[in-house]
């Protein structure tokens, strides 16, 4: 497919998607309304209407909507390629994902049968009333969740990834000193430090960075003050592309909420608030088995976390609504996963994207105190980025590639450390996997985590997670060379809450000898 054909198809696809959107109907309405304006002339109707809409700010809104579609659209493939190639081009990855889904669903179904709790059911009227009254105080509830077990742990998912093999690749062909050091044994292209330096050029040692230059003994006028003013201009201009570029050097605390919403084109319009209220009604009316798993996960994690326990109610609200949001189903067009189905009172329905491994919503609670805004930003981050951390795919930002990239970075640039840990039965990936699968949420201090996520949004990639994981090992290398077991290696890396993210990434990428 040549470039012109590809561009034409991309434009047609975006136009088709935007035609059914709320933005399209708003544009149509305003275009009709402006026909009554005296400055609109019949002989130059098209140009005058376009000029009017541009002056009213609709051109920028349309640009942001197109920019958003470019980030989430289904990737174009060869016209003869079967539809499943859109989800995942490699057959063995598709097979592994389908097998993993069967395992998760089997676990859910067996739990449903054992406990006598249906996957989905309508709540009795009195329960609906009670839930409505305590919607903002769900954290005070203490249901007995002892019978509900987690569907899977990170280590279960890691074992599946370790078992992945490409049937068309004979690993004996490239036997060398570094062939089988790592746990991930699939041939995927991942970037090494020279390529990463080009990709992440804005993170170089000579460029100002939030997370470094705002903490150093440097007068704020030299970087911080001017950078803050630029950020305010970006927000005033309401340009998603400019906000994304700006985010590469970090977002100031006071501007981060607006900048992230702008990058993700999360506008929180009245229709977004209405959508959130509809999802809330869905939670109140119907009880899903996964609700109990969400309750249990939040109770076991955020409720006991020094940073996040105050947001317990927000977490329930967002995750329970998320498990019922049909808009999330859109991302399955380009996700190797397939949504599970459920049935309510004999009517076919969807257990809309049952998230049995709740994603990383807690840190966003520091930015947004309005549930509908918090929800729309979280959903957009999930369908752009975080879904890749718990589905099996060949995407460069997928968890398989991140694991491979982490191992290759460590093996190439810290071979003695890698070999030592491997010899004592402490494969580095077994320690780092839990950090990566949660995008470091719950491991770093909140201010550092948000600085890391600034770069995820700025570069539209999760690769920086693998880089940070390798940088943490490099930082603690001296201590790790002394350990003699997996337990002692885990102890050395148990507490990451004091680490500063940006100096670690910067030094690993730009001060490592290659």
Short mmCIF file of N, CA, C and O in Angstrom, two decimals, residues 64-114:
data_model
loop_
_atom_site.label_atom_id
_atom_site.label_comp_id
_atom_site.label_asym_id
_atom_site.label_seq_id
_atom_site.Cartn_x
_atom_site.Cartn_y
_atom_site.Cartn_z
N UNK A 64 -8.05 18.85 17.66
CA UNK A 64 -7.79 18.00 18.84
C UNK A 64 -8.49 16.65 18.71
O UNK A 64 -7.95 15.61 19.09
N UNK A 65 -9.71 16.67 18.14
CA UNK A 65 -10.46 15.42 17.96
C UNK A 65 -9.76 14.52 16.93
O UNK A 65 -9.65 13.31 17.13
N UNK A 66 -9.25 15.13 15.85
CA UNK A 66 -8.51 14.36 14.83
C UNK A 66 -7.23 13.80 15.44
O UNK A 66 -6.87 12.64 15.22
N UNK A 67 -6.55 14.63 16.23
CA UNK A 67 -5.30 14.20 16.87
C UNK A 67 -5.55 13.02 17.80
O UNK A 67 -4.77 12.07 17.85
N UNK A 68 -6.66 13.06 18.49
CA UNK A 68 -7.03 11.96 19.38
C UNK A 68 -7.30 10.69 18.57
O UNK A 68 -6.85 9.60 18.93
N UNK A 69 -8.03 10.82 17.46
CA UNK A 69 -8.33 9.66 16.62
C UNK A 69 -7.06 9.02 16.05
O UNK A 69 -6.98 7.81 15.91
N UNK A 70 -6.07 9.86 15.72
CA UNK A 70 -4.81 9.33 15.20
C UNK A 70 -4.11 8.45 16.22
O UNK A 70 -3.36 7.54 15.87
N UNK A 71 -4.35 8.70 17.51
CA UNK A 71 -3.71 7.92 18.57
C UNK A 71 -4.45 6.61 18.86
O UNK A 71 -3.85 5.67 19.37
N UNK A 72 -5.75 6.59 18.59
CA UNK A 72 -6.52 5.39 18.98
C UNK A 72 -7.10 4.64 17.79
O UNK A 72 -7.77 3.63 17.97
N UNK A 73 -6.85 5.11 16.56
CA UNK A 73 -7.46 4.45 15.40
C UNK A 73 -6.89 3.06 15.19
O UNK A 73 -5.76 2.75 15.59
N UNK A 74 -7.68 2.23 14.54
CA UNK A 74 -7.23 0.89 14.18
C UNK A 74 -6.11 1.01 13.16
O UNK A 74 -6.26 1.72 12.16
N UNK A 75 -4.96 0.38 13.38
CA UNK A 75 -3.86 0.50 12.41
C UNK A 75 -4.25 -0.08 11.06
O UNK A 75 -4.94 -1.10 10.98
N UNK A 76 -3.81 0.58 10.01
CA UNK A 76 -4.13 0.11 8.65
C UNK A 76 -3.30 -1.14 8.33
O UNK A 76 -2.15 -1.25 8.73
N UNK A 77 -3.90 -2.06 7.62
CA UNK A 77 -3.17 -3.27 7.22
C UNK A 77 -3.40 -3.51 5.73
O UNK A 77 -4.16 -2.80 5.09
N UNK A 78 -2.75 -4.52 5.23
CA UNK A 78 -2.90 -4.85 3.82
C UNK A 78 -4.36 -5.23 3.54
O UNK A 78 -5.00 -5.92 4.34
N UNK A 79 -4.92 -4.77 2.40
CA UNK A 79 -6.34 -5.04 2.10
C UNK A 79 -6.69 -6.54 2.14
O UNK A 79 -7.82 -6.91 2.44
N UNK A 80 -5.71 -7.40 1.83
CA UNK A 80 -5.99 -8.84 1.80
C UNK A 80 -5.85 -9.49 3.17
O UNK A 80 -6.16 -10.67 3.34
N UNK A 81 -5.37 -8.73 4.16
CA UNK A 81 -5.15 -9.30 5.49
C UNK A 81 -6.48 -9.59 6.18
O UNK A 81 -7.42 -8.80 6.08
N UNK A 82 -6.60 -10.74 6.88
CA UNK A 82 -7.85 -11.04 7.58
C UNK A 82 -8.09 -10.07 8.74
O UNK A 82 -7.13 -9.45 9.24
N UNK A 83 -9.34 -9.92 9.18
CA UNK A 83 -9.67 -8.91 10.20
C UNK A 83 -8.91 -9.08 11.52
O UNK A 83 -8.59 -8.11 12.17
N UNK A 84 -8.61 -10.33 11.88
CA UNK A 84 -7.92 -10.53 13.18
C UNK A 84 -6.51 -9.92 13.19
O UNK A 84 -5.95 -9.68 14.25
N UNK A 85 -5.96 -9.65 11.99
CA UNK A 85 -4.63 -9.03 11.91
C UNK A 85 -4.65 -7.61 12.45
O UNK A 85 -3.61 -7.08 12.84
N UNK A 86 -5.82 -6.97 12.43
CA UNK A 86 -5.93 -5.62 12.98
C UNK A 86 -5.70 -5.65 14.49
O UNK A 86 -5.14 -4.72 15.07
N UNK A 87 -6.16 -6.72 15.12
CA UNK A 87 -6.00 -6.85 16.56
C UNK A 87 -4.57 -7.23 16.92
O UNK A 87 -3.99 -6.68 17.85
N UNK A 88 -4.01 -8.18 16.20
CA UNK A 88 -2.65 -8.65 16.46
C UNK A 88 -2.15 -9.41 15.24
O UNK A 88 -2.74 -10.41 14.85
N UNK A 89 -1.05 -8.94 14.60
CA UNK A 89 -0.59 -9.57 13.36
C UNK A 89 0.04 -10.95 13.54
O UNK A 89 0.05 -11.74 12.60
N UNK A 90 0.59 -11.26 14.72
CA UNK A 90 1.28 -12.54 14.91
C UNK A 90 0.32 -13.60 15.47
O UNK A 90 -0.26 -13.43 16.54
N UNK A 91 0.20 -14.70 14.72
CA UNK A 91 -0.77 -15.75 15.08
C UNK A 91 -0.47 -16.36 16.45
O UNK A 91 -1.38 -16.63 17.23
N UNK A 92 0.81 -16.59 16.79
CA UNK A 92 1.11 -17.24 18.06
C UNK A 92 0.78 -16.34 19.25
O UNK A 92 0.43 -16.81 20.34
N UNK A 93 0.85 -15.01 19.04
CA UNK A 93 0.44 -14.06 20.09
C UNK A 93 -1.08 -14.11 20.28
O UNK A 93 -1.58 -14.10 21.40
N UNK A 94 -1.81 -14.17 19.15
CA UNK A 94 -3.28 -14.25 19.23
C UNK A 94 -3.70 -15.51 19.97
O UNK A 94 -4.60 -15.50 20.80
N UNK A 95 -3.03 -16.62 19.65
CA UNK A 95 -3.35 -17.91 20.28
C UNK A 95 -3.09 -17.85 21.79
O UNK A 95 -3.90 -18.30 22.59
N UNK A 96 -1.95 -17.25 22.17
CA UNK A 96 -1.59 -17.15 23.59
C UNK A 96 -2.58 -16.27 24.34
O UNK A 96 -3.00 -16.59 25.45
N UNK A 97 -3.01 -15.16 23.71
CA UNK A 97 -3.97 -14.26 24.35
C UNK A 97 -5.32 -14.96 24.53
O UNK A 97 -5.94 -14.87 25.59
N UNK A 98 -5.76 -15.69 23.50
CA UNK A 98 -7.04 -16.41 23.59
C UNK A 98 -6.98 -17.47 24.69
O UNK A 98 -7.95 -17.64 25.45
N UNK A 99 -5.85 -18.15 24.78
CA UNK A 99 -5.68 -19.18 25.81
C UNK A 99 -5.70 -18.57 27.21
O UNK A 99 -6.31 -19.11 28.14
N UNK A 100 -5.05 -17.40 27.36
CA UNK A 100 -5.03 -16.70 28.65
C UNK A 100 -6.43 -16.24 29.05
O UNK A 100 -6.85 -16.37 30.19
N UNK A 101 -7.18 -15.72 28.06
CA UNK A 101 -8.55 -15.27 28.33
C UNK A 101 -9.43 -16.44 28.79
O UNK A 101 -10.23 -16.30 29.72
N UNK A 102 -9.26 -17.60 28.13
CA UNK A 102 -10.03 -18.79 28.53
C UNK A 102 -9.75 -19.15 29.98
O UNK A 102 -10.64 -19.49 30.74
N UNK A 103 -8.47 -19.06 30.34
CA UNK A 103 -8.06 -19.39 31.72
C UNK A 103 -8.69 -18.43 32.73
O UNK A 103 -9.21 -18.85 33.77
N UNK A 104 -8.67 -17.12 32.41
CA UNK A 104 -9.26 -16.12 33.31
C UNK A 104 -10.77 -16.32 33.42
O UNK A 104 -11.33 -16.29 34.52
N UNK A 105 -11.43 -16.54 32.27
CA UNK A 105 -12.88 -16.73 32.28
C UNK A 105 -13.28 -18.03 32.99
O UNK A 105 -14.29 -18.08 33.69
N UNK A 106 -12.45 -19.06 32.82
CA UNK A 106 -12.72 -20.32 33.53
C UNK A 106 -12.65 -20.09 35.04
O UNK A 106 -13.48 -20.61 35.80
N UNK A 107 -11.66 -19.32 35.46
CA UNK A 107 -11.51 -18.99 36.89
C UNK A 107 -12.73 -18.21 37.39
O UNK A 107 -13.27 -18.49 38.46
N UNK A 108 -13.18 -17.24 36.58
CA UNK A 108 -14.38 -16.46 36.96
C UNK A 108 -15.62 -17.35 37.03
O UNK A 108 -16.40 -17.27 37.98
N UNK A 109 -15.79 -18.18 36.01
CA UNK A 109 -16.98 -19.04 35.97
C UNK A 109 -16.99 -20.06 37.11
O UNK A 109 -18.04 -20.34 37.70
N UNK A 110 -15.82 -20.64 37.41
CA UNK A 110 -15.77 -21.62 38.49
C UNK A 110 -16.04 -20.94 39.84
O UNK A 110 -16.71 -21.51 40.70
N UNK A 111 -15.55 -19.69 39.99
CA UNK A 111 -15.82 -18.96 41.22
C UNK A 111 -17.32 -18.66 41.33
O UNK A 111 -17.92 -18.79 42.39
N UNK A 112 -17.91 -18.30 40.20
CA UNK A 112 -19.35 -18.02 40.16
C UNK A 112 -20.15 -19.25 40.57
O UNK A 112 -21.09 -19.17 41.36
N UNK A 113 -19.75 -20.42 40.05
CA UNK A 113 -20.46 -21.67 40.36
C UNK A 113 -20.26 -22.07 41.82
O UNK A 113 -21.22 -22.41 42.52
N UNK A 114 -19.01 -22.03 42.28
CA UNK A 114 -18.69 -22.45 43.66
C UNK A 114 -19.43 -21.60 44.69
O UNK A 114 -19.94 -22.11 45.69
#
